[in-house]
XYZ file of C-alpha atoms in Angstrom:
688
model
C 0.000 0.000 0.000
C 1.057 3.573 -0.703
C 0.411 5.200 2.654
C -2.028 8.125 2.612
C -0.579 11.411 3.820
C -3.249 13.752 5.089
C -4.768 15.426 8.076
C -8.245 13.925 8.218
C -11.247 15.951 9.312
C -13.628 14.282 11.717
C -17.217 13.818 10.659
C -18.299 15.994 13.556
C -16.077 18.817 12.266
C -17.362 18.394 8.748
C -20.941 18.709 9.936
C -20.434 22.330 10.988
C -20.440 23.405 7.333
C -24.141 22.623 7.082
C -25.876 25.986 7.539
C -29.397 26.388 8.770
C -30.520 27.020 5.185
C -29.992 23.295 4.573
C -33.134 22.539 6.549
C -35.201 24.260 3.884
C -33.996 21.867 1.213
C -33.514 18.604 3.095
C -36.514 16.311 3.314
C -36.930 13.944 6.238
C -34.931 10.853 5.334
C -37.145 7.821 5.648
C -35.892 4.877 7.712
C -33.855 2.320 5.805
C -36.210 -0.345 4.365
C -33.748 -3.009 5.501
C -33.088 -1.821 9.036
C -29.436 -0.827 8.928
C -29.106 -0.478 12.703
C -30.472 -3.980 13.261
C -28.216 -5.409 10.557
C -25.136 -3.799 12.104
C -26.103 -5.050 15.559
C -26.587 -8.622 14.331
C -23.213 -8.577 12.595
C -21.459 -6.960 15.558
C -22.708 -9.671 17.927
C -21.685 -12.461 15.542
C -18.149 -11.257 14.709
C -15.393 -13.428 16.196
C -12.351 -11.140 16.720
C -10.093 -13.951 17.918
C -10.716 -15.899 14.724
C -9.835 -12.759 12.772
C -6.603 -12.470 14.777
C -5.793 -16.073 13.898
C -6.344 -15.346 10.190
C -4.006 -12.354 10.496
C -1.251 -14.306 12.250
C -1.303 -17.097 9.677
C -1.148 -14.700 6.729
C 1.692 -12.774 8.375
C 3.675 -15.950 9.069
C 4.254 -16.564 5.363
C 3.861 -13.112 3.808
C 6.576 -11.637 6.042
C 9.152 -13.390 3.816
C 7.701 -11.696 0.672
C 8.975 -14.251 -1.850
C 6.777 -15.754 -4.544
C 6.968 -19.309 -3.129
C 5.806 -17.889 0.219
C 3.056 -15.962 -1.568
C 1.879 -19.288 -2.953
C 1.823 -20.720 0.582
C -0.304 -17.783 1.716
C -2.633 -18.304 -1.229
C -3.049 -21.994 -0.374
C -3.888 -21.050 3.202
C -6.420 -18.452 2.023
C -8.017 -20.980 -0.318
C -8.537 -23.431 2.531
C -9.727 -20.644 4.842
C -12.316 -19.466 2.325
C -13.624 -22.990 1.999
C -13.534 -23.349 5.787
C -15.797 -20.330 6.335
C -18.270 -21.670 3.793
C -17.500 -19.669 0.663
C -18.359 -21.292 -2.643
C -16.674 -21.304 -6.042
C -13.301 -20.794 -4.352
C -10.588 -20.302 -6.958
C -6.826 -20.103 -6.586
C -5.487 -18.660 -9.801
C -2.832 -16.131 -10.686
C -1.363 -13.590 -13.004
C 1.779 -14.386 -15.017
C 4.797 -13.144 -13.073
C 6.899 -13.116 -16.231
C 8.261 -9.564 -16.297
C 6.621 -8.677 -19.608
C 2.847 -9.298 -19.706
C 0.693 -6.206 -19.310
C -2.748 -5.792 -17.777
C -4.041 -2.315 -18.122
C -0.735 -0.552 -18.756
C 0.968 -2.202 -15.773
C 3.838 -4.554 -16.599
C 3.815 -7.706 -14.500
C 6.912 -8.275 -12.362
C 9.157 -11.299 -12.498
C 8.768 -13.871 -9.743
C 11.546 -13.773 -7.144
C 12.863 -16.043 -4.425
C 15.616 -15.745 -1.842
C 17.141 -18.353 0.442
C 19.554 -16.236 2.464
C 21.235 -12.845 2.492
C 23.802 -11.181 4.738
C 25.734 -7.929 4.763
C 28.783 -7.728 7.063
C 31.364 -5.062 7.867
C 34.878 -6.331 7.169
C 36.979 -3.152 7.221
C 37.518 -1.483 9.620
C 37.332 -4.374 12.089
C 34.411 -4.035 14.509
C 32.980 -6.148 17.308
C 31.348 -9.357 16.132
C 28.007 -8.387 17.684
C 27.715 -5.335 15.404
C 29.552 -6.561 12.320
C 26.470 -8.149 10.716
C 24.307 -5.337 9.353
C 21.635 -7.493 7.739
C 20.521 -11.104 7.945
C 17.433 -12.001 5.913
C 16.749 -15.129 7.965
C 16.478 -13.056 11.143
C 14.842 -9.908 9.732
C 13.446 -10.429 6.217
C 12.908 -6.688 5.608
C 16.666 -6.141 5.847
C 16.790 -7.330 2.221
C 14.940 -5.360 -0.428
C 12.391 -7.251 -2.496
C 13.772 -8.294 -5.913
C 17.351 -7.808 -4.734
C 19.889 -9.296 -7.103
C 22.221 -12.127 -6.161
C 25.961 -12.435 -5.550
C 28.281 -15.302 -6.388
C 28.078 -18.060 -3.739
C 31.238 -16.784 -2.082
C 29.847 -13.259 -1.925
C 31.353 -9.945 -3.020
C 33.463 -7.318 -1.308
C 32.387 -3.730 -1.854
C 33.217 -0.232 -0.681
C 30.362 1.766 0.844
C 29.854 5.279 -0.495
C 27.561 7.639 1.403
C 25.583 10.194 -0.602
C 23.729 13.156 0.799
C 20.322 14.240 -0.459
C 22.063 17.089 -2.260
C 24.039 14.511 -4.285
C 20.987 12.686 -5.583
C 20.138 14.928 -8.563
C 23.492 14.013 -10.135
C 23.588 10.370 -9.007
C 23.151 9.099 -12.557
C 26.237 11.056 -13.660
C 28.561 9.595 -11.009
C 30.976 6.701 -11.508
C 30.221 4.234 -8.729
C 31.101 0.926 -10.368
C 31.217 -1.911 -7.864
C 30.206 0.249 -4.907
C 27.272 -0.006 -2.518
C 25.595 3.370 -2.117
C 24.335 4.442 1.311
C 21.161 6.513 0.842
C 18.973 8.439 3.271
C 16.009 8.365 0.867
C 14.164 5.306 -0.390
C 16.531 3.895 -3.037
C 13.654 2.530 -5.126
C 13.029 6.050 -6.395
C 16.620 6.279 -7.622
C 17.088 2.772 -9.015
C 17.439 4.037 -12.587
C 20.171 6.468 -11.519
C 21.985 3.747 -9.547
C 22.002 1.639 -12.707
C 23.460 4.500 -14.774
C 26.158 5.099 -12.164
C 27.302 1.467 -12.334
C 26.651 0.891 -8.628
C 26.545 -2.631 -7.245
C 23.458 -1.747 -5.266
C 22.102 0.312 -2.389
C 22.019 0.290 1.395
C 18.882 2.029 2.564
C 18.846 4.092 5.766
C 15.501 5.791 5.126
C 12.684 5.134 7.587
C 9.166 6.542 7.707
C 9.581 6.421 11.486
C 13.205 6.908 12.621
C 12.136 6.505 16.258
C 11.912 2.760 15.546
C 15.663 2.499 16.088
C 15.870 -1.206 15.253
C 13.254 -1.246 12.496
C 14.117 -1.800 8.840
C 12.123 0.005 6.171
C 10.884 -2.549 3.664
C 12.031 -1.757 0.127
C 9.304 -3.338 -1.993
C 10.032 -1.726 -5.368
C 13.124 -2.438 -7.453
C 12.247 -1.972 -11.094
C 14.475 0.297 -13.155
C 11.411 2.142 -14.503
C 8.699 1.566 -11.952
C 7.497 -0.598 -9.121
C 7.999 -4.257 -9.999
C 11.202 -5.845 -11.301
C 10.591 -6.651 -14.972
C 12.629 -8.379 -17.665
C 14.387 -5.144 -18.539
C 15.390 -4.372 -14.954
C 18.927 -4.579 -13.576
C 19.676 -7.050 -10.747
C 21.273 -4.665 -8.243
C 21.681 -5.557 -4.591
C 19.253 -3.966 -2.129
C 19.721 -3.869 1.645
C 17.985 -1.950 4.431
C 19.544 -1.133 7.798
C 18.030 0.333 10.947
C 18.407 3.949 12.133
C 20.696 2.715 14.899
C 22.947 0.901 12.427
C 22.838 3.858 10.035
C 24.256 6.082 12.774
C 27.047 3.587 13.429
C 27.903 3.197 9.729
C 28.053 6.942 9.157
C 30.299 7.366 12.211
C 32.662 4.677 10.910
C 32.815 6.442 7.555
C 33.466 9.781 9.219
C 36.160 8.380 11.514
C 37.942 6.024 9.103
C 37.124 7.462 5.687
C 36.649 3.982 4.198
C 34.120 1.233 4.907
C 34.197 -2.140 3.187
C 31.532 -4.789 3.479
C 30.898 -8.333 2.326
C 27.545 -9.118 0.728
C 26.204 -12.636 0.209
C 22.772 -12.964 -1.399
C 21.261 -16.216 -2.643
C 18.300 -15.027 -4.724
C 16.851 -15.710 -8.149
C 14.395 -14.308 -10.694
C 12.153 -16.599 -12.691
C 8.947 -16.702 -14.697
C 6.241 -17.750 -12.267
C 2.772 -16.895 -10.978
C 1.498 -13.985 -8.887
C -1.372 -15.817 -7.142
C -4.779 -14.583 -6.127
C -7.705 -16.249 -4.401
C -11.406 -15.539 -4.640
C -14.589 -17.044 -3.269
C -18.211 -15.999 -2.983
C -21.314 -16.178 -0.852
C -23.785 -16.944 -3.590
C -26.789 -14.718 -4.054
C -30.111 -15.573 -5.612
C -29.228 -13.568 -8.729
C -26.187 -13.104 -10.977
C -24.969 -9.720 -9.705
C -22.220 -9.294 -7.103
C -20.719 -6.899 -4.599
C -17.043 -7.166 -3.695
C -14.593 -6.737 -0.936
C -10.984 -6.804 -2.059
C -7.591 -6.199 -0.532
C -4.061 -7.306 -1.081
C -2.102 -9.959 0.673
C 1.592 -10.597 -0.119
C 3.153 -7.757 1.897
C 5.540 -8.144 4.800
C 3.477 -6.514 7.541
C 0.850 -7.646 10.017
C -0.961 -4.319 9.757
C -0.257 -3.870 6.062
C -2.055 -5.877 5.024
C -2.605 -9.113 6.951
C -5.199 -7.355 9.139
C -7.071 -6.180 6.044
C -7.184 -9.723 4.691
C -8.235 -11.084 8.087
C -11.045 -8.535 8.411
C -12.401 -9.528 4.985
C -12.334 -13.222 5.865
C -14.078 -12.648 9.176
C -16.697 -10.344 7.668
C -17.743 -12.959 5.111
C -17.522 -15.759 7.698
C -19.908 -13.755 9.877
C -22.382 -13.035 7.086
C -22.353 -16.677 6.069
C -23.039 -17.844 9.640
C -25.978 -15.444 9.875
C -27.387 -16.688 6.551
C -26.981 -20.377 7.414
C -28.585 -19.882 10.832
C -31.590 -18.179 9.236
C -30.961 -14.834 10.926
C -30.397 -13.190 7.530
C -31.979 -14.205 4.211
C -29.747 -15.180 1.335
C -29.004 -11.928 -0.490
C -30.099 -11.086 -4.013
C -26.490 -10.567 -5.090
C -23.407 -12.622 -4.423
C -20.730 -11.291 -2.043
C -17.250 -11.876 -3.435
C -13.933 -11.768 -1.604
C -10.742 -11.226 -3.640
C -7.240 -11.294 -2.167
C -4.333 -10.683 -4.496
C -1.098 -8.822 -5.104
C -1.807 -5.100 -4.908
C -2.812 -3.705 -8.329
C -1.021 -6.424 -10.292
C -3.381 -9.174 -9.160
C -6.603 -7.211 -9.385
C -5.744 -5.920 -12.865
C -5.255 -9.446 -14.165
C -8.520 -10.537 -12.526
C -10.442 -7.642 -14.069
C -9.121 -8.288 -17.544
C -9.730 -12.042 -17.414
C -13.227 -11.921 -15.848
C -15.096 -9.266 -17.847
C -18.499 -10.909 -17.321
C -18.120 -10.747 -13.546
C -17.016 -7.129 -13.739
C -20.136 -6.143 -15.660
C -22.268 -7.818 -12.988
C -20.515 -6.137 -10.038
C -22.413 -3.170 -8.606
C -20.114 -1.943 -5.792
C -16.939 -2.723 -3.857
C -15.103 -1.886 -0.649
C -11.299 -1.928 -0.589
C -9.746 -3.279 2.621
C -6.181 -2.033 2.548
C -5.919 -1.094 6.204
C -4.271 -1.667 9.554
C -6.310 -2.705 12.574
C -4.250 -0.921 15.189
C -4.551 -0.200 18.886
C -7.511 1.696 20.305
C -5.101 3.313 22.748
C -3.045 5.242 20.180
C -3.880 8.440 18.349
C -4.104 8.207 14.574
C -5.629 4.733 14.490
C -9.170 5.916 13.743
C -10.721 4.857 10.459
C -10.832 7.150 7.455
C -13.193 6.415 4.589
C -12.009 7.472 1.147
C -14.652 8.423 -1.388
C -14.987 7.720 -5.095
C -13.324 10.154 -7.511
C -15.707 12.809 -8.814
C -15.959 11.232 -12.235
C -17.437 8.159 -10.498
C -19.413 9.810 -7.678
C -21.770 7.266 -6.201
C -24.337 6.574 -3.514
C -21.657 4.348 -1.937
C -19.976 7.506 -0.574
C -22.972 8.562 1.507
C -23.730 4.959 2.426
C -20.341 4.058 3.898
C -20.438 7.283 5.929
C -23.909 6.389 7.202
C -22.641 2.976 8.329
C -19.676 4.612 10.051
C -21.962 7.069 11.833
C -24.262 4.287 12.990
C -21.544 1.895 14.135
C -18.744 4.053 15.529
C -21.152 6.028 17.700
C -21.885 2.733 19.476
C -18.236 1.893 20.171
C -17.311 5.532 20.880
C -14.614 5.807 18.247
C -13.936 8.851 16.056
C -13.895 8.396 12.303
C -13.147 10.524 9.278
C -13.974 10.994 5.629
C -11.624 12.036 2.860
C -11.720 12.778 -0.835
C -10.659 10.068 -3.269
C -6.991 9.151 -3.299
C -5.145 6.728 -5.537
C -2.561 4.382 -4.094
C -4.258 1.008 -3.875
C -6.987 -1.024 -5.564
C -9.580 1.743 -5.437
C -8.967 2.299 -9.147
C -12.006 0.065 -9.726
C -13.949 3.352 -9.720
C -12.277 4.163 -13.056
C -15.178 4.767 -15.484
C -13.700 2.183 -17.857
C -14.254 -0.400 -15.077
C -17.299 1.232 -13.484
C -17.379 -0.385 -10.038
C -17.956 2.319 -7.398
C -15.392 1.615 -4.694
C -14.800 3.162 -1.296
C -11.751 2.480 0.870
C -11.430 1.990 4.624
C -8.047 2.977 6.035
C -6.573 3.379 9.500
C -3.183 4.540 10.625
C -1.104 2.275 12.833
C -0.553 4.759 15.651
C 3.154 4.131 16.015
C 4.009 4.483 12.336
C 5.119 1.042 11.178
C 4.161 1.303 7.512
C 6.460 -0.946 5.467
C 8.692 -1.513 8.480
C 9.962 -4.710 10.071
C 8.306 -3.499 13.286
C 4.877 -4.096 11.713
C 4.265 -7.237 13.768
C 1.147 -9.097 15.011
C 1.463 -7.835 18.578
C 0.558 -4.334 17.342
C -2.835 -5.456 15.981
C -5.920 -4.906 18.131
C -8.808 -7.412 17.977
C -11.228 -4.560 18.738
C -10.129 -2.760 15.579
C -10.419 -5.973 13.596
C -13.934 -6.389 14.980
C -14.830 -2.833 13.967
C -13.575 -2.920 10.413
C -14.977 -6.411 9.816
C -18.383 -5.232 11.070
C -18.406 -2.184 8.803
C -17.262 -4.260 5.844
C -19.902 -6.937 6.415
C -22.723 -4.420 6.853
C -21.767 -2.568 3.660
C -21.552 -5.758 1.629
C -24.720 -7.447 2.860
C -26.925 -4.364 2.675
C -25.944 -3.661 -0.932
C -26.091 -7.339 -1.843
C -29.713 -7.450 -0.729
C -30.785 -3.977 -1.903
C -33.655 -3.479 -4.353
C -36.017 -0.614 -5.205
C -36.952 0.531 -1.643
C -33.317 0.477 -0.510
C -32.281 2.319 -3.666
C -34.718 5.143 -2.898
C -33.382 5.428 0.661
C -29.782 5.458 -0.603
C -30.765 8.200 -3.049
C -32.146 10.226 -0.135
C -28.881 9.741 1.775
C -27.001 10.889 -1.315
C -29.279 13.901 -1.755
C -28.648 15.008 1.833
C -24.908 14.651 1.406
C -25.272 16.431 -1.927
C -26.500 19.563 -0.166
C -23.408 19.451 2.052
C -21.132 19.098 -0.959
C -22.767 22.021 -2.753
C -22.358 24.157 0.370
C -18.701 23.171 0.581
C -18.248 24.382 -2.993
C -19.854 27.733 -2.201
C -17.985 28.448 1.043
C -14.528 29.266 -0.423
C -16.124 31.456 -3.094
C -17.831 33.536 -0.424
C -14.502 33.876 1.404
C -12.806 35.105 -1.769
C -15.382 37.836 -2.268
C -14.103 39.781 0.733
C -10.585 39.823 -0.740
C -11.654 40.968 -4.230
C -10.105 44.324 -5.114
C -11.794 45.444 -8.318
C -14.511 44.730 -10.854
C -12.329 42.263 -12.728
C -11.767 40.167 -9.590
C -15.488 40.164 -8.909
C -16.332 39.276 -12.511
C -14.029 36.286 -12.399
C -15.534 35.238 -9.070
C -19.021 35.421 -10.509
C -17.991 33.172 -13.383
C -16.263 30.812 -10.936
C -19.429 30.648 -8.861
C -21.522 29.706 -11.871
C -18.974 27.102 -12.974
C -18.546 25.574 -9.512
C -22.255 25.347 -8.811
C -22.963 23.806 -12.215
C -20.181 21.302 -11.573
C -21.242 20.493 -8.015
C -24.919 20.093 -8.859
C -23.959 17.867 -11.784
C -21.844 15.625 -9.603
C -24.475 15.319 -6.885
C -27.156 14.611 -9.483
C -24.952 11.811 -10.765
C -24.661 10.493 -7.205
C -28.435 10.294 -6.751
C -28.949 8.651 -10.138
C -26.238 6.081 -9.430
C -28.696 4.091 -7.287
C -30.447 2.968 -10.472
C -27.747 0.334 -10.745
C -29.407 -1.439 -7.821
C -32.805 -1.451 -9.522
C -34.123 -4.128 -11.854
C -34.308 -3.045 -15.468
C -38.095 -3.287 -15.473
C -38.359 -0.814 -12.571
C -35.663 1.677 -13.568
C -37.983 4.076 -15.392
C -40.386 4.175 -12.451
C -37.596 4.722 -9.910
C -35.937 7.350 -12.097
C -39.207 9.298 -12.102
C -39.311 9.149 -8.295
C -35.773 10.559 -8.177
C -36.656 13.565 -10.332
C -37.856 15.742 -7.399
C -34.576 15.091 -5.553
C -32.592 16.188 -8.570
C -34.750 19.273 -9.029
C -34.247 20.145 -5.358
C -30.461 19.875 -5.772
C -30.647 22.136 -8.813
C -32.632 24.776 -6.918
C -30.254 24.536 -3.984
C -27.327 25.136 -6.346
C -29.098 28.187 -7.750
C -29.617 29.499 -4.225
C -25.886 29.167 -3.492
C -25.066 30.952 -6.729
C -27.458 33.663 -5.620
C -25.704 33.952 -2.256
C -22.396 34.512 -4.007
C -24.045 36.976 -6.417
C -25.459 38.987 -3.514
C -22.095 38.971 -1.722
C -20.422 40.198 -4.920
C -22.967 42.999 -5.296
C -22.320 44.097 -1.713
C -18.573 44.039 -2.310
C -19.062 45.994 -5.522
C -20.884 48.724 -3.652
C -18.087 48.795 -1.057
C -15.605 49.314 -3.920
C -17.720 52.117 -5.357
C -18.831 50.255 -8.474
C -21.968 51.659 -10.063
C -22.670 49.079 -12.759
C -23.675 45.479 -11.948
C -20.766 43.038 -12.022
C -20.741 40.810 -15.093
C -19.109 37.386 -15.249
C -15.663 37.282 -16.850
C -14.448 34.002 -18.320
C -10.665 33.563 -18.439
C -9.209 31.637 -21.344
C -5.659 31.217 -22.564
C -3.819 29.859 -25.595
C -3.470 26.442 -23.947
C -7.227 26.075 -23.480
C -7.835 27.039 -27.109
C -5.453 24.284 -28.204
C -7.086 21.838 -25.794
C -10.570 22.610 -27.103
C -9.640 20.942 -30.412
C -8.379 17.714 -28.793
C -10.521 14.736 -27.818
C -8.605 12.007 -25.975
C -9.597 8.359 -26.267
C -8.196 5.890 -23.740
C -6.966 2.492 -24.888
C -6.945 0.529 -21.609
C -8.385 0.801 -18.134
C -6.388 1.880 -15.087
C -3.564 4.288 -14.488
C -0.416 4.886 -16.563
C 2.725 3.980 -14.582
C 5.021 4.333 -17.636
C 6.913 1.319 -16.298
C 7.769 0.243 -19.850
C 9.630 3.501 -20.530
C 13.050 4.586 -19.191
C 12.727 7.395 -16.671
C 15.037 9.722 -18.588
C 12.815 9.417 -21.687
C 9.659 10.704 -19.999
C 10.314 14.333 -20.926
C 9.826 15.385 -17.327
C 6.268 14.048 -17.080
C 5.410 12.012 -13.965
C 4.577 8.368 -13.752
C 0.817 8.221 -13.538
C 0.858 5.246 -11.185
C -0.437 7.276 -8.246
C -0.103 10.959 -9.192
C -3.483 12.579 -8.613
C -3.484 15.178 -11.429
C -2.717 12.916 -14.420
C -4.863 10.131 -12.972
C -7.866 12.407 -12.428
C -7.523 13.930 -15.891
C -7.252 10.471 -17.444
C -10.489 9.369 -15.770
C -12.329 12.387 -17.210
C -11.256 11.429 -20.756
C -14.269 9.555 -22.127
C -13.663 9.877 -25.869
C -16.288 12.639 -26.136
C -15.159 15.507 -23.915
C -12.617 17.933 -25.325
C -9.335 18.173 -23.462
C -10.369 21.706 -22.529
C -13.383 20.244 -20.727
C -11.171 17.609 -19.109
C -8.831 20.313 -17.804
C -11.746 22.300 -16.415
C -13.236 19.241 -14.701
C -9.871 18.232 -13.240
C -9.375 21.705 -11.802
C -12.891 21.653 -10.387
C -12.122 18.376 -8.635
C -8.584 19.077 -7.412
C -8.254 22.855 -7.439
C -6.031 25.214 -9.462
C -2.978 23.720 -11.128
C -0.526 24.759 -13.840
C 0.078 21.154 -14.924
C 0.881 20.944 -18.655
C -2.156 18.896 -19.707
C -1.756 19.443 -23.442
C 1.918 18.520 -23.369
C 1.266 15.472 -21.200
C -1.472 14.028 -23.397
C 0.521 14.702 -26.560
C 3.393 12.838 -24.908
C 1.040 9.936 -24.138
C -0.234 9.880 -27.718
C 3.294 9.904 -29.131
C 4.108 6.779 -27.142
C 0.865 4.957 -27.915
C -0.895 5.178 -24.548
C -3.891 7.173 -25.831
C -5.401 8.240 -29.140
C -6.663 11.632 -30.275
C -10.026 11.438 -31.992
C -9.626 15.019 -33.191
C -7.111 17.846 -32.954
């Protein structure tokens, strides 16, 4: 998982944006047809936290070694566990780990195995108890994933320490045969290490340096991206603790030279990146999903996420078999796989299932201690291009459940970084993401161990997951109407949030031109916000049978009209504030909207971008120094958001406008970026 970096806002804090005017537009929300509170209570009482802890410990016991043979062992365990909790149609399959196949535009990594690895100081002589810097058999994370091998007798190498200031010219240095000591994650500089001729890297970076004996896990070692592919260079990769880093730097400062011996018994091969899936069958063909990745070294990331998914489906299945819950209309599918790589292969090879899947919840999350700050759950929404009723629904579940266990919770805008890309319009599965911090930051660190997991947190996230899945699996027309009402209520909040910063900007406006631009911004933002919230309400039609969709759509029309009128009222508020400010500035004529255009937008208005494949664009099949300065789109929010807005009909000018509406102002070179993508075959232009 790519760890989110944010300062979450509590739901209680968010609520203060709802002004009293909201009451005029918000109808009384009818009770949920399927009683959500009763469903949550039934699930909460049935959850078995200790069983979830056992799932977590077993997954951790093999995944902590992070080799492909160990991944296979984990997959075999998950297959048996899914059968053991009563799932049907359990499948253990896998993506080709051959270093060349692509799914979406992601290049599959090569399989990798390691038997042993050590790094020892040989010169200057030091005490035997501190001479061994890394030993894979004792601390697996002390070796980077996909590290290259040495001859059986090992290699001797000089250690060269580089400062952060040296990194921009790393690729120009001559470091043949040397191991480079880095204070930043070496995965981001692999391509430069290759150009320098280095033997490999010794990582001293840690997301939490206070873990003095912890080793940051280096899980990326491709020359051009994340996974190690056929074109990648087999450099060595080690990771030492902050305590050892201090010692090594002191030895270098005192002696001027440090020589080490490295012995690594590893290999690359063409293999399989496994994944496992099973389902609680519904009475119809549609499905809802929970998915999350296994095959990482930590207990929190992501053995607890996998364990919570297993326990949530085990609980639902027990309730169904005991007659306490009816069998749902839709199947409930669990998918565990390698992050991104596994899910992309599954999506591409199971298109019929994808078309029948109406919603998903991503479980890439720790289940950390109740007693530490920062371990509360944050729920990440769909991107704006895929706004859905699932946003309001997951927040309603959180409100209902966490008020019972007296835990704070948060909401956050969409963020890429894990398997939430299922919301991509080319895939069209609305997907929300539950995430918690680990309190003491252990993300991708050898200190991410089972003793830091809290069964209460596992209980909580499994309960929320199970309630979300079962409710949507059993939803039909009455539930769809209620979900639309939830979405309408949240829609008012979102429209208000769009208006608030505009009203703040009015007070700072200095002349008629500023006010004219603000008036145009207000019109644009309200049109955008109302459009997105309308889409959210209408998204419930996916839960409705085809024969009833016209009838339900007609019942949604008043909600949509109410959102439109509410948007007009907010535009009017801004208009009135602008008029007042105009009078304060001594303006005599009414302010008129001023649209701002530039040469770039005129060029973009003639371009229509057509995407070729689903998912993001990591550019992992292109050397870094050939990317013309454009970022990898693996997780970057601006290119990813813009890509999602490209539907083969909108002009690039519209895409730019929509991206800025979603993310805020940016001077990103959209035209240059998409022309770069077209030149290299990632997208097509339907017109220019």
